[in-house]
């Protein structure tokens, strides 16, 4: 994938939590950060979106108003980005965090121009707070930002090493795709990203590379080595 210049890396909140499933697993985050540094050092521009599932999902509560629950979810993604940004800094990378809403002095308001400036300075860039609207997900936030910043692809670092024709936890004979079209993802309802994000990637021709975060050097190998995962073509 060496012809890529700018990518959007989507990490799930659960990926940050590692085995703990909640909060942060520092070793997992440091390992991912070292890999991001390695690819930025090679000249790759990396935007990062992180989910919030290690803290909160809007659907978690059946008691409180969904809009408010989603606001908590969006703030969870801001916490994840501040934490991961600091981990990136600890391995020697400069960073900038953008949000679609004001968070005082903690983040900057998203604008394409400001993002391009940050990339020019060699920074890794975080897109925290999702789309800024309830009833969306960070998958959709990732698709939106990838399209806006004209990323060459979305790198989907998951707990699973690609896209399967059925759930490998349930079906021992589940087959992993090396490559699959985004139309097939839609038609067969394959578990990649949510429907809204899938349609956005299809309409705007953003390919996806799905791989396991826990595979050794998976981010570096996806961009500069042998890719072990599924490519979703558009
Ligand atoms: N969220 C939101 N709008 C967005 C992005 C996220 O309301 O644009 C909220 C929503 O409550 C979601 C939570 O933030 O459940 C965490 O985001 P993530 O994408 O990890 O959630 P998931 O898709 O796993 O529910």
PDB file of C-alpha atoms and ligand atoms in Angstrom:
ATOM      1  CA  UNK A   1       0.000   0.000   0.000  1.00  0.00           C
ATOM      2  CA  UNK A   2       3.085   2.186  -0.405  1.00  0.00           C
ATOM      3  CA  UNK A   3       1.256   4.598  -2.737  1.00  0.00           C
ATOM      4  CA  UNK A   4      -0.874   5.787   0.176  1.00  0.00           C
ATOM      5  CA  UNK A   5       0.063   9.247   1.484  1.00  0.00           C
ATOM      6  CA  UNK A   6      -2.674   9.899   4.024  1.00  0.00           C
ATOM      7  CA  UNK A   7      -4.730   7.352   5.940  1.00  0.00           C
ATOM      8  CA  UNK A   8      -7.341   7.338   8.636  1.00  0.00           C
ATOM      9  CA  UNK A   9      -6.726   4.811  11.417  1.00  0.00           C
ATOM     10  CA  UNK A  10      -9.835   3.722  13.292  1.00  0.00           C
ATOM     11  CA  UNK A  11      -9.255   2.061  16.653  1.00  0.00           C
ATOM     12  CA  UNK A  12     -12.133   0.705  18.655  1.00  0.00           C
ATOM     13  CA  UNK A  13     -12.389   1.687  22.313  1.00  0.00           C
ATOM     14  CA  UNK A  14     -12.250  -2.003  23.208  1.00  0.00           C
ATOM     15  CA  UNK A  15      -8.916  -2.294  21.391  1.00  0.00           C
ATOM     16  CA  UNK A  16      -7.477   0.294  23.799  1.00  0.00           C
ATOM     17  CA  UNK A  17      -8.807  -1.658  26.757  1.00  0.00           C
ATOM     18  CA  UNK A  18      -7.058  -4.891  25.692  1.00  0.00           C
ATOM     19  CA  UNK A  19      -7.972  -7.878  27.864  1.00  0.00           C
ATOM     20  CA  UNK A  20      -9.400  -5.582  30.544  1.00  0.00           C
ATOM     21  CA  UNK A  21     -12.352  -4.634  28.287  1.00  0.00           C
ATOM     22  CA  UNK A  22     -12.759  -1.324  30.171  1.00  0.00           C
ATOM     23  CA  UNK A  23     -10.597   1.768  30.442  1.00  0.00           C
ATOM     24  CA  UNK A  24      -7.088   1.644  28.995  1.00  0.00           C
ATOM     25  CA  UNK A  25      -4.504  -1.087  28.629  1.00  0.00           C
ATOM     26  CA  UNK A  26      -1.316   0.939  28.503  1.00  0.00           C
ATOM     27  CA  UNK A  27       0.864  -1.773  26.931  1.00  0.00           C
ATOM     28  CA  UNK A  28      -1.581  -2.149  24.009  1.00  0.00           C
ATOM     29  CA  UNK A  29      -1.692   1.622  23.517  1.00  0.00           C
ATOM     30  CA  UNK A  30       2.105   2.038  23.649  1.00  0.00           C
ATOM     31  CA  UNK A  31       2.526  -0.761  21.094  1.00  0.00           C
ATOM     32  CA  UNK A  32       0.029   0.921  18.722  1.00  0.00           C
ATOM     33  CA  UNK A  33       1.686   4.307  19.329  1.00  0.00           C
ATOM     34  CA  UNK A  34       5.145   2.984  18.393  1.00  0.00           C
ATOM     35  CA  UNK A  35       3.712   1.693  15.149  1.00  0.00           C
ATOM     36  CA  UNK A  36       2.023   5.006  14.364  1.00  0.00           C
ATOM     37  CA  UNK A  37       5.349   6.735  15.003  1.00  0.00           C
ATOM     38  CA  UNK A  38       7.101   4.285  12.682  1.00  0.00           C
ATOM     39  CA  UNK A  39       4.738   4.998   9.783  1.00  0.00           C
ATOM     40  CA  UNK A  40       4.715   8.782  10.385  1.00  0.00           C
ATOM     41  CA  UNK A  41       8.542   8.664  10.385  1.00  0.00           C
ATOM     42  CA  UNK A  42       8.311   7.082   6.938  1.00  0.00           C
ATOM     43  CA  UNK A  43       6.235  10.063   5.765  1.00  0.00           C
ATOM     44  CA  UNK A  44       2.682   8.746   6.158  1.00  0.00           C
ATOM     45  CA  UNK A  45       0.037  11.244   7.295  1.00  0.00           C
ATOM     46  CA  UNK A  46      -2.125   9.561   9.911  1.00  0.00           C
ATOM     47  CA  UNK A  47      -5.500  10.734  11.189  1.00  0.00           C
ATOM     48  CA  UNK A  48      -6.882   8.739  14.116  1.00  0.00           C
ATOM     49  CA  UNK A  49     -10.448   8.084  15.244  1.00  0.00           C
ATOM     50  CA  UNK A  50     -11.104   6.137  18.438  1.00  0.00           C
ATOM     51  CA  UNK A  51     -14.394   4.638  19.560  1.00  0.00           C
ATOM     52  CA  UNK A  52     -15.776   4.983  23.072  1.00  0.00           C
ATOM     53  CA  UNK A  53     -16.982   1.482  23.888  1.00  0.00           C
ATOM     54  CA  UNK A  54     -14.349   1.015  26.614  1.00  0.00           C
ATOM     55  CA  UNK A  55     -16.263   3.631  28.641  1.00  0.00           C
ATOM     56  CA  UNK A  56     -19.779   4.124  27.359  1.00  0.00           C
ATOM     57  CA  UNK A  57     -22.152   3.578  24.479  1.00  0.00           C
ATOM     58  CA  UNK A  58     -25.273   5.632  23.869  1.00  0.00           C
ATOM     59  CA  UNK A  59     -27.258   2.399  23.835  1.00  0.00           C
ATOM     60  CA  UNK A  60     -25.895   1.458  27.287  1.00  0.00           C
ATOM     61  CA  UNK A  61     -28.780   3.049  29.179  1.00  0.00           C
ATOM     62  CA  UNK A  62     -32.468   2.429  28.629  1.00  0.00           C
ATOM     63  CA  UNK A  63     -33.288   4.952  31.339  1.00  0.00           C
ATOM     64  CA  UNK A  64     -31.842   8.238  30.169  1.00  0.00           C
ATOM     65  CA  UNK A  65     -32.554  10.242  27.051  1.00  0.00           C
ATOM     66  CA  UNK A  66     -30.679   8.884  23.984  1.00  0.00           C
ATOM     67  CA  UNK A  67     -29.337  12.271  22.925  1.00  0.00           C
ATOM     68  CA  UNK A  68     -27.805  12.803  26.367  1.00  0.00           C
ATOM     69  CA  UNK A  69     -26.491   9.229  26.437  1.00  0.00           C
ATOM     70  CA  UNK A  70     -24.824   9.817  23.072  1.00  0.00           C
ATOM     71  CA  UNK A  71     -23.260  13.026  24.365  1.00  0.00           C
ATOM     72  CA  UNK A  72     -21.614  10.972  27.118  1.00  0.00           C
ATOM     73  CA  UNK A  73     -20.397   8.564  24.417  1.00  0.00           C
ATOM     74  CA  UNK A  74     -18.894  11.398  22.390  1.00  0.00           C
ATOM     75  CA  UNK A  75     -17.104  12.707  25.488  1.00  0.00           C
ATOM     76  CA  UNK A  76     -15.766   9.176  26.089  1.00  0.00           C
ATOM     77  CA  UNK A  77     -14.114   9.350  22.667  1.00  0.00           C
ATOM     78  CA  UNK A  78     -12.531  12.684  23.654  1.00  0.00           C
ATOM     79  CA  UNK A  79     -11.043  11.055  26.772  1.00  0.00           C
ATOM     80  CA  UNK A  80      -9.714   8.200  24.633  1.00  0.00           C
ATOM     81  CA  UNK A  81      -8.087  10.643  22.213  1.00  0.00           C
ATOM     82  CA  UNK A  82      -6.475  12.757  24.959  1.00  0.00           C
ATOM     83  CA  UNK A  83      -5.050   9.602  26.532  1.00  0.00           C
ATOM     84  CA  UNK A  84      -3.805   8.106  23.266  1.00  0.00           C
ATOM     85  CA  UNK A  85      -2.411  11.458  22.133  1.00  0.00           C
ATOM     86  CA  UNK A  86      -0.308  11.586  25.312  1.00  0.00           C
ATOM     87  CA  UNK A  87       0.872   8.009  24.740  1.00  0.00           C
ATOM     88  CA  UNK A  88       1.912   9.035  21.209  1.00  0.00           C
ATOM     89  CA  UNK A  89       3.795  12.002  22.648  1.00  0.00           C
ATOM     90  CA  UNK A  90       5.549   9.667  25.097  1.00  0.00           C
ATOM     91  CA  UNK A  91       7.017   7.779  22.123  1.00  0.00           C
ATOM     92  CA  UNK A  92       8.191  11.013  20.504  1.00  0.00           C
ATOM     93  CA  UNK A  93       5.433  12.050  18.117  1.00  0.00           C
ATOM     94  CA  UNK A  94       3.767  15.462  17.999  1.00  0.00           C
ATOM     95  CA  UNK A  95      -0.017  15.413  18.016  1.00  0.00           C
ATOM     96  CA  UNK A  96      -3.106  17.563  17.645  1.00  0.00           C
ATOM     97  CA  UNK A  97      -6.667  16.742  18.720  1.00  0.00           C
ATOM     98  CA  UNK A  98      -9.637  18.130  16.810  1.00  0.00           C
ATOM     99  CA  UNK A  99     -13.266  17.999  17.910  1.00  0.00           C
ATOM    100  CA  UNK A 100     -16.449  19.046  16.110  1.00  0.00           C
ATOM    101  CA  UNK A 101     -17.513  21.008  19.249  1.00  0.00           C
ATOM    102  CA  UNK A 102     -15.572  23.309  21.568  1.00  0.00           C
ATOM    103  CA  UNK A 103     -13.797  21.594  24.466  1.00  0.00           C
ATOM    104  CA  UNK A 104     -12.143  24.709  25.845  1.00  0.00           C
ATOM    105  CA  UNK A 105      -8.373  24.462  25.879  1.00  0.00           C
ATOM    106  CA  UNK A 106      -8.355  20.665  25.639  1.00  0.00           C
ATOM    107  CA  UNK A 107      -8.821  20.312  21.871  1.00  0.00           C
ATOM    108  CA  UNK A 108      -9.057  22.442  18.734  1.00  0.00           C
ATOM    109  CA  UNK A 109     -12.164  22.896  16.637  1.00  0.00           C
ATOM    110  CA  UNK A 110     -12.034  20.750  13.501  1.00  0.00           C
ATOM    111  CA  UNK A 111     -11.304  22.480  10.220  1.00  0.00           C
ATOM    112  CA  UNK A 112      -9.787  20.951   7.121  1.00  0.00           C
ATOM    113  CA  UNK A 113      -7.249  23.784   6.849  1.00  0.00           C
ATOM    114  CA  UNK A 114      -6.076  23.327  10.449  1.00  0.00           C
ATOM    115  CA  UNK A 115      -5.752  19.589   9.867  1.00  0.00           C
ATOM    116  CA  UNK A 116      -3.652  20.135   6.751  1.00  0.00           C
ATOM    117  CA  UNK A 117      -1.408  22.511   8.735  1.00  0.00           C
ATOM    118  CA  UNK A 118      -0.946  19.910  11.467  1.00  0.00           C
ATOM    119  CA  UNK A 119      -0.044  17.253   8.893  1.00  0.00           C
ATOM    120  CA  UNK A 120       2.459  19.654   7.325  1.00  0.00           C
ATOM    121  CA  UNK A 121       4.149  19.927  10.748  1.00  0.00           C
ATOM    122  CA  UNK A 122       4.485  16.120  10.883  1.00  0.00           C
ATOM    123  CA  UNK A 123       1.864  15.680  13.590  1.00  0.00           C
ATOM    124  CA  UNK A 124      -0.444  12.733  14.096  1.00  0.00           C
ATOM    125  CA  UNK A 125      -3.972  14.094  14.145  1.00  0.00           C
ATOM    126  CA  UNK A 126      -6.894  12.884  16.278  1.00  0.00           C
ATOM    127  CA  UNK A 127     -10.538  13.360  15.381  1.00  0.00           C
ATOM    128  CA  UNK A 128     -12.310  13.103  18.726  1.00  0.00           C
ATOM    129  CA  UNK A 129     -16.010  13.522  19.528  1.00  0.00           C
ATOM    130  CA  UNK A 130     -17.296  11.555  16.518  1.00  0.00           C
ATOM    131  CA  UNK A 131     -19.494  13.574  14.188  1.00  0.00           C
ATOM    132  CA  UNK A 132     -20.581  15.809  17.088  1.00  0.00           C
ATOM    133  CA  UNK A 133     -24.161  14.557  16.719  1.00  0.00           C
ATOM    134  CA  UNK A 134     -26.178  11.897  18.511  1.00  0.00           C
ATOM    135  CA  UNK A 135     -27.483   8.812  16.698  1.00  0.00           C
ATOM    136  CA  UNK A 136     -24.165   8.469  14.862  1.00  0.00           C
ATOM    137  CA  UNK A 137     -21.126   6.333  15.618  1.00  0.00           C
ATOM    138  CA  UNK A 138     -17.376   6.760  15.451  1.00  0.00           C
ATOM    139  CA  UNK A 139     -17.489   4.503  12.352  1.00  0.00           C
ATOM    140  CA  UNK A 140     -19.470   7.280  10.708  1.00  0.00           C
ATOM    141  CA  UNK A 141     -17.151   9.894  12.217  1.00  0.00           C
ATOM    142  CA  UNK A 142     -14.195   7.998  10.732  1.00  0.00           C
ATOM    143  CA  UNK A 143     -15.828   7.790   7.294  1.00  0.00           C
ATOM    144  CA  UNK A 144     -16.758  11.487   7.390  1.00  0.00           C
ATOM    145  CA  UNK A 145     -13.290  12.658   8.392  1.00  0.00           C
ATOM    146  CA  UNK A 146     -11.579  10.288   5.935  1.00  0.00           C
ATOM    147  CA  UNK A 147     -13.662  11.783   3.134  1.00  0.00           C
ATOM    148  CA  UNK A 148     -13.144  15.380   4.262  1.00  0.00           C
ATOM    149  CA  UNK A 149      -9.354  15.074   4.613  1.00  0.00           C
ATOM    150  CA  UNK A 150      -9.187  13.062   1.359  1.00  0.00           C
ATOM    151  CA  UNK A 151      -7.577  10.062   3.005  1.00  0.00           C
ATOM    152  CA  UNK A 152      -6.485   7.279   0.658  1.00  0.00           C
ATOM    153  CA  UNK A 153      -7.975   4.584   2.875  1.00  0.00           C
ATOM    154  CA  UNK A 154      -9.422   3.761   6.269  1.00  0.00           C
ATOM    155  CA  UNK A 155      -7.336   1.338   8.344  1.00  0.00           C
ATOM    156  CA  UNK A 156      -9.720  -0.567  10.566  1.00  0.00           C
ATOM    157  CA  UNK A 157      -7.756  -2.057  13.473  1.00  0.00           C
ATOM    158  CA  UNK A 158     -10.054  -4.560  15.147  1.00  0.00           C
ATOM    159  CA  UNK A 159     -10.039  -7.418  17.614  1.00  0.00           C
ATOM    160  CA  UNK A 160     -10.504  -9.778  14.608  1.00  0.00           C
ATOM    161  CA  UNK A 161      -8.058 -10.161  11.702  1.00  0.00           C
ATOM    162  CA  UNK A 162     -10.366  -9.347   8.804  1.00  0.00           C
ATOM    163  CA  UNK A 163     -13.826  -9.785   7.327  1.00  0.00           C
ATOM    164  CA  UNK A 164     -15.388 -13.260   7.507  1.00  0.00           C
ATOM    165  CA  UNK A 165     -18.393 -14.743   5.689  1.00  0.00           C
ATOM    166  CA  UNK A 166     -19.826 -15.736   9.091  1.00  0.00           C
ATOM    167  CA  UNK A 167     -18.859 -15.279  12.725  1.00  0.00           C
ATOM    168  CA  UNK A 168     -15.712 -17.379  13.339  1.00  0.00           C
ATOM    169  CA  UNK A 169     -16.579 -17.545  17.043  1.00  0.00           C
ATOM    170  CA  UNK A 170     -19.784 -19.389  16.119  1.00  0.00           C
ATOM    171  CA  UNK A 171     -18.819 -21.152  12.870  1.00  0.00           C
ATOM    172  CA  UNK A 172     -15.479 -23.013  12.909  1.00  0.00           C
ATOM    173  CA  UNK A 173     -15.582 -23.121   9.078  1.00  0.00           C
ATOM    174  CA  UNK A 174     -16.001 -19.370   8.650  1.00  0.00           C
ATOM    175  CA  UNK A 175     -13.957 -18.121   5.692  1.00  0.00           C
ATOM    176  CA  UNK A 176     -11.937 -14.920   5.745  1.00  0.00           C
ATOM    177  CA  UNK A 177     -12.012 -12.755   2.635  1.00  0.00           C
ATOM    178  CA  UNK A 178      -8.672 -11.470   1.322  1.00  0.00           C
ATOM    179  CA  UNK A 179     -10.600  -8.954  -0.723  1.00  0.00           C
ATOM    180  CA  UNK A 180     -14.285  -8.104  -0.889  1.00  0.00           C
ATOM    181  CA  UNK A 181     -16.209  -5.319  -2.629  1.00  0.00           C
ATOM    182  CA  UNK A 182     -18.084  -2.811  -0.525  1.00  0.00           C
ATOM    183  CA  UNK A 183     -21.240  -3.743  -2.481  1.00  0.00           C
ATOM    184  CA  UNK A 184     -20.813  -7.336  -1.245  1.00  0.00           C
ATOM    185  CA  UNK A 185     -20.346  -6.031   2.309  1.00  0.00           C
ATOM    186  CA  UNK A 186     -23.711  -4.303   1.942  1.00  0.00           C
ATOM    187  CA  UNK A 187     -25.503  -7.171   0.183  1.00  0.00           C
ATOM    188  CA  UNK A 188     -24.297  -9.843   2.598  1.00  0.00           C
ATOM    189  CA  UNK A 189     -24.506  -7.580   5.674  1.00  0.00           C
ATOM    190  CA  UNK A 190     -20.890  -8.430   6.542  1.00  0.00           C
ATOM    191  CA  UNK A 191     -19.673  -7.012   9.844  1.00  0.00           C
ATOM    192  CA  UNK A 192     -17.175  -4.307   8.878  1.00  0.00           C
ATOM    193  CA  UNK A 193     -18.456  -0.860   9.777  1.00  0.00           C
ATOM    194  CA  UNK A 194     -22.007   0.291  10.389  1.00  0.00           C
ATOM    195  CA  UNK A 195     -24.464   0.868   7.551  1.00  0.00           C
ATOM    196  CA  UNK A 196     -24.254   4.682   7.460  1.00  0.00           C
ATOM    197  CA  UNK A 197     -20.448   4.567   7.313  1.00  0.00           C
ATOM    198  CA  UNK A 198     -20.501   1.803   4.673  1.00  0.00           C
ATOM    199  CA  UNK A 199     -22.739   3.863   2.382  1.00  0.00           C
ATOM    200  CA  UNK A 200     -20.531   6.933   2.850  1.00  0.00           C
ATOM    201  CA  UNK A 201     -17.396   4.961   1.959  1.00  0.00           C
ATOM    202  CA  UNK A 202     -19.151   3.464  -1.062  1.00  0.00           C
ATOM    203  CA  UNK A 203     -20.438   6.800  -2.365  1.00  0.00           C
ATOM    204  CA  UNK A 204     -17.091   8.514  -1.850  1.00  0.00           C
ATOM    205  CA  UNK A 205     -14.892   5.587  -2.884  1.00  0.00           C
ATOM    206  CA  UNK A 206     -12.891   5.143   0.291  1.00  0.00           C
ATOM    207  CA  UNK A 207     -11.382   1.623   0.540  1.00  0.00           C
ATOM    208  CA  UNK A 208     -10.954  -0.086   3.900  1.00  0.00           C
ATOM    209  CA  UNK A 209      -8.178  -2.295   5.204  1.00  0.00           C
ATOM    210  CA  UNK A 210      -9.393  -4.512   8.044  1.00  0.00           C
ATOM    211  CA  UNK A 211      -6.859  -6.225  10.305  1.00  0.00           C
ATOM    212  CA  UNK A 212      -6.203  -7.231  13.918  1.00  0.00           C
ATOM    213  CA  UNK A 213      -4.575  -4.591  16.097  1.00  0.00           C
ATOM    214  CA  UNK A 214      -3.002  -7.364  18.183  1.00  0.00           C
ATOM    215  CA  UNK A 215      -1.173  -8.968  15.224  1.00  0.00           C
ATOM    216  CA  UNK A 216       2.485  -8.019  15.648  1.00  0.00           C
ATOM    217  CA  UNK A 217       3.390  -4.858  13.689  1.00  0.00           C
ATOM    218  CA  UNK A 218      -0.009  -4.948  11.987  1.00  0.00           C
ATOM    219  CA  UNK A 219      -0.227  -1.186  11.327  1.00  0.00           C
ATOM    220  CA  UNK A 220       3.295  -1.015   9.857  1.00  0.00           C
ATOM    221  CA  UNK A 221       2.783  -4.186   7.806  1.00  0.00           C
ATOM    222  CA  UNK A 222      -0.542  -2.970   6.457  1.00  0.00           C
ATOM    223  CA  UNK A 223       1.121   0.127   5.030  1.00  0.00           C
ATOM    224  CA  UNK A 224       4.653  -1.035   4.245  1.00  0.00           C
ATOM    225  CA  UNK A 225       4.868  -4.808   4.542  1.00  0.00           C
ATOM    226  CA  UNK A 226       2.718  -7.849   3.934  1.00  0.00           C
ATOM    227  CA  UNK A 227      -0.910  -7.106   4.671  1.00  0.00           C
ATOM    228  CA  UNK A 228      -2.656  -9.723   6.791  1.00  0.00           C
ATOM    229  CA  UNK A 229      -6.351  -8.923   6.672  1.00  0.00           C
ATOM    230  CA  UNK A 230      -9.183  -8.051   4.309  1.00  0.00           C
ATOM    231  CA  UNK A 231      -9.199  -5.266   1.758  1.00  0.00           C
ATOM    232  CA  UNK A 232     -12.656  -3.811   1.122  1.00  0.00           C
ATOM    233  CA  UNK A 233     -12.557  -2.384  -2.394  1.00  0.00           C
ATOM    234  CA  UNK A 234     -14.761   0.400  -3.789  1.00  0.00           C
TER     235      UNK A 234
HETATM  236  N1  LIG B   1     -21.398   8.809  19.455  1.00  0.00           N
HETATM  237  C1  LIG B   1     -22.339   9.717  18.966  1.00  0.00           C
HETATM  238  N2  LIG B   1     -22.082  10.355  17.787  1.00  0.00           N
HETATM  239  C2  LIG B   1     -20.968  10.148  17.048  1.00  0.00           C
HETATM  240  C3  LIG B   1     -20.020   9.212  17.551  1.00  0.00           C
HETATM  241  C4  LIG B   1     -20.257   8.559  18.748  1.00  0.00           C
HETATM  242  O1  LIG B   1     -23.364   9.950  19.583  1.00  0.00           O
HETATM  243  O2  LIG B   1     -20.800  10.781  15.984  1.00  0.00           O
HETATM  244  C5  LIG B   1     -21.623   8.182  20.776  1.00  0.00           C
HETATM  245  C6  LIG B   1     -22.602   7.020  20.777  1.00  0.00           C
HETATM  246  O3  LIG B   1     -23.318   7.070  21.990  1.00  0.00           O
HETATM  247  C7  LIG B   1     -21.691   5.790  20.764  1.00  0.00           C
HETATM  248  C8  LIG B   1     -20.543   6.274  21.626  1.00  0.00           C
HETATM  249  O4  LIG B   1     -20.405   7.664  21.301  1.00  0.00           O
HETATM  250  O5  LIG B   1     -22.317   4.669  21.322  1.00  0.00           O
HETATM  251  C9  LIG B   1     -19.226   5.597  21.404  1.00  0.00           C
HETATM  252  O6  LIG B   1     -18.903   5.562  20.014  1.00  0.00           O
HETATM  253  P1  LIG B   1     -18.620   4.179  19.271  1.00  0.00           P
HETATM  254  O7  LIG B   1     -18.591   4.422  17.818  1.00  0.00           O
HETATM  255  O8  LIG B   1     -17.480   3.499  19.922  1.00  0.00           O
HETATM  256  O9  LIG B   1     -19.918   3.392  19.659  1.00  0.00           O
HETATM  257  P2  LIG B   1     -20.618   2.092  19.100  1.00  0.00           P
HETATM  258  O10 LIG B   1     -20.790   2.230  17.610  1.00  0.00           O
HETATM  259  O11 LIG B   1     -19.720   0.957  19.455  1.00  0.00           O
HETATM  260  O12 LIG B   1     -21.906   2.174  19.858  1.00  0.00           O
END
